[in-house]
Tab-separated table of C-alpha atoms in Angstrom:
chain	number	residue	atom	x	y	z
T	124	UNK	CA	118.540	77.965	109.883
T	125	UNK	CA	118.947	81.278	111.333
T	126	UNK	CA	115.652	82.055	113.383
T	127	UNK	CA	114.582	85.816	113.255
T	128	UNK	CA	111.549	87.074	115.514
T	129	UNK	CA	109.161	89.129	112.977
T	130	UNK	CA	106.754	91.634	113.866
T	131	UNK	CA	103.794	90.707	115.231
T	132	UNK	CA	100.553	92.135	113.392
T	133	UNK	CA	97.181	92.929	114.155
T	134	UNK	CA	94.674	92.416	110.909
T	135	UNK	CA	92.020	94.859	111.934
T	136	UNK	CA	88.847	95.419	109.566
T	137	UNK	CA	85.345	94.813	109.384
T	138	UNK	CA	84.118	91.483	109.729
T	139	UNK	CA	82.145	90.376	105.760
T	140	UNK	CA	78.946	90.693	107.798
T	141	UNK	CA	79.487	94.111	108.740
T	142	UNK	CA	79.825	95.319	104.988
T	143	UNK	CA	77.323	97.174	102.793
T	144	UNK	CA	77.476	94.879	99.858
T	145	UNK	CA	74.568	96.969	97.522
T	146	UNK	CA	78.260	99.173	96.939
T	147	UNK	CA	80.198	96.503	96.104
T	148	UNK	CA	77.252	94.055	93.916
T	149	UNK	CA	80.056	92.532	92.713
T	150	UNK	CA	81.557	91.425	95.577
T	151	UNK	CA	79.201	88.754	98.446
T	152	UNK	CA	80.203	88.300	101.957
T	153	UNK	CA	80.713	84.614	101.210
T	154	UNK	CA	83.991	85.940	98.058
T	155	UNK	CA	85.398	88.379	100.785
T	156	UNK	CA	85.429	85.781	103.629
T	157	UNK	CA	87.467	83.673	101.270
T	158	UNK	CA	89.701	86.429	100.145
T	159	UNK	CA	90.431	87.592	103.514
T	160	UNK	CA	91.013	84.005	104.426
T	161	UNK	CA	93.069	83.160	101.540
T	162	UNK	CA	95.083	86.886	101.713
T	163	UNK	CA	95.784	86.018	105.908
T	164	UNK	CA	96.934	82.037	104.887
T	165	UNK	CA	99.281	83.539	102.059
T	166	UNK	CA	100.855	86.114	105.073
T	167	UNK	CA	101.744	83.261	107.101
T	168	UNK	CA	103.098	81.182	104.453
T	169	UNK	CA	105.235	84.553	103.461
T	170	UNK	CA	106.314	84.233	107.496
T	171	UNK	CA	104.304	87.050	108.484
T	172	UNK	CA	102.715	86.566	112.161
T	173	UNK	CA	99.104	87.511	112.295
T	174	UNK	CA	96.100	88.574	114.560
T	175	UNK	CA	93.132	88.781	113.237
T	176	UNK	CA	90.331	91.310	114.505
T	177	UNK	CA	87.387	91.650	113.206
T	178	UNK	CA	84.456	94.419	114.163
T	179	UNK	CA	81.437	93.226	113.668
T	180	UNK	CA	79.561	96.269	114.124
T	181	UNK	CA	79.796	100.464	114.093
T	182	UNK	CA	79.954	100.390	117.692
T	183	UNK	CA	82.745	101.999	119.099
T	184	UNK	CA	82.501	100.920	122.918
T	185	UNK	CA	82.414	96.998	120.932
T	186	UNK	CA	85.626	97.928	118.822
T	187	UNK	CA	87.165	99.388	121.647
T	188	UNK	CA	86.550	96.125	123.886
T	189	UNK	CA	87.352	93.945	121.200
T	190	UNK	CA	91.046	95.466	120.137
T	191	UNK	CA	91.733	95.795	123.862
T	192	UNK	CA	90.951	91.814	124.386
T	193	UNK	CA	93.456	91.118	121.598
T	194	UNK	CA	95.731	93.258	122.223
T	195	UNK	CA	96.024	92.317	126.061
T	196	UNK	CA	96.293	88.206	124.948
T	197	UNK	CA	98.941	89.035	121.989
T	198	UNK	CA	101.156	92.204	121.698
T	199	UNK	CA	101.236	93.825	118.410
T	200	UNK	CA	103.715	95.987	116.507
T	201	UNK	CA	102.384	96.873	113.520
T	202	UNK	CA	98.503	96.838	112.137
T	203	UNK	CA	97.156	96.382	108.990
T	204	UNK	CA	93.582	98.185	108.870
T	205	UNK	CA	91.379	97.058	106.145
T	206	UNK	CA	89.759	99.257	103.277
T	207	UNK	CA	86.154	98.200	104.644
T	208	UNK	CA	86.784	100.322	107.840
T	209	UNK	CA	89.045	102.858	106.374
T	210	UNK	CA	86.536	103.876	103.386
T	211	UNK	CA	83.269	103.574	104.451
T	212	UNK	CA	81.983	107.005	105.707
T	213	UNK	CA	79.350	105.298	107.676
T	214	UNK	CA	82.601	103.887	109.767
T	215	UNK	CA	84.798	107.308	109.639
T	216	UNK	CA	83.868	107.868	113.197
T	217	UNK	CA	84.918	104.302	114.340
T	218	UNK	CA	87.847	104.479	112.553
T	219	UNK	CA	89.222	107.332	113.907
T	220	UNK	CA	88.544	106.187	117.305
T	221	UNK	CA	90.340	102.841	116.802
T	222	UNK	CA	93.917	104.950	115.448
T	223	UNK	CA	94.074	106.822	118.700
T	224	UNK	CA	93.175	103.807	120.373
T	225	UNK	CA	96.080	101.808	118.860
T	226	UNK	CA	98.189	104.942	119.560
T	227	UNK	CA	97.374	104.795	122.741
T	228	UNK	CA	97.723	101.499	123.559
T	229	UNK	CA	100.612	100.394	121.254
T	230	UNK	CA	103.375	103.007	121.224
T	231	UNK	CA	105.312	103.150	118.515
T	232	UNK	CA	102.855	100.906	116.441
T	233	UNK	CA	103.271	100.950	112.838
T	234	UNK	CA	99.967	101.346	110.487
T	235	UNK	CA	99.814	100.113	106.961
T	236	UNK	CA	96.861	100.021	104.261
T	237	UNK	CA	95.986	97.667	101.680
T	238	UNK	CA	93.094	98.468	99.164
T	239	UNK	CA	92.106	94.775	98.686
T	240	UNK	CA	92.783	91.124	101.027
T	241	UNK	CA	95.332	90.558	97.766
T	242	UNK	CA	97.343	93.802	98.308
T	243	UNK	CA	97.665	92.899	102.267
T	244	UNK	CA	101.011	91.640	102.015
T	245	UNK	CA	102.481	94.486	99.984
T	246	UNK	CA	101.243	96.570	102.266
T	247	UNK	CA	103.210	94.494	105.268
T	248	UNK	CA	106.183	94.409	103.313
T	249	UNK	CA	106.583	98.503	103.365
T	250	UNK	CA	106.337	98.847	107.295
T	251	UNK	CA	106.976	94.961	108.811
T	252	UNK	CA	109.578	92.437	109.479
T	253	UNK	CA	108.792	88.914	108.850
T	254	UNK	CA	109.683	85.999	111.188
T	255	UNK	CA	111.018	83.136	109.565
T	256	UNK	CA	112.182	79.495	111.003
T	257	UNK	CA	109.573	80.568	114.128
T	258	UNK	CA	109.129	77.626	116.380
């Protein structure tokens, strides 16, 4: 087999604990811990190499710190930002400051946006490359 290096990407949302679940009463942090779980086992198995990062709070000195760390101990290419940091307004402020960030840190980087854990990989497939028959 043929071995290809893939893009390396950063999973970057909200951890379950930081969400606002009266929105979503649907939805419990216990089901999105599993999706998310679940939606990052089903990118590997697809040969996609991923980093997850999640925020556990608002605070932007914390996210900062945080995507720095795991940044520094894995280089990324591309980042996948979740909808629970994208679409909350309470996190619009935090979420802008973590895109210049990873501008400014990752040149080049290439952002995609999924609108659920299950639409993750379709959302990797428009903007990154796979590895496959990684050692």
């Amino acid at each position: 087999m043929v071995t290809s290096k893939g893009d390396t990407v950063l999973s970057l949302g909200m951890h379950p604990s930081a969400i606002d679940f009266s929105r979503y009463p649907e939805v419990t942090e216990e089901m999105l811990t599993a999706r998310i779980e679940a939606g990052e086992a089903a990118l590997r198995e697809a040969g996609f190499d991923i980093v997850p990062c999640r925020l556990t709070s608002g605070d932007a000195d914390d996210a900062e710190k945080l995507i720095r760390e795991t940044i520094a101990a894995r280089p990324v290419q591309v980042v996948v930002i979740g909808a629970g940091l994208r679409m909350a307004e309470e996190y619009t402020l935090l979420f802008e400051r973590v895109v210049n960030l990873l501008v400014e840190l990752v040149p080049g980087i290439r952002f995609c946006f999924n609108t659920s854990p299950e639409t993750t990989i379709d959302a990797l497939r428009r903007w990154a490359r796979p590895g496959y028959g990684r050692s």
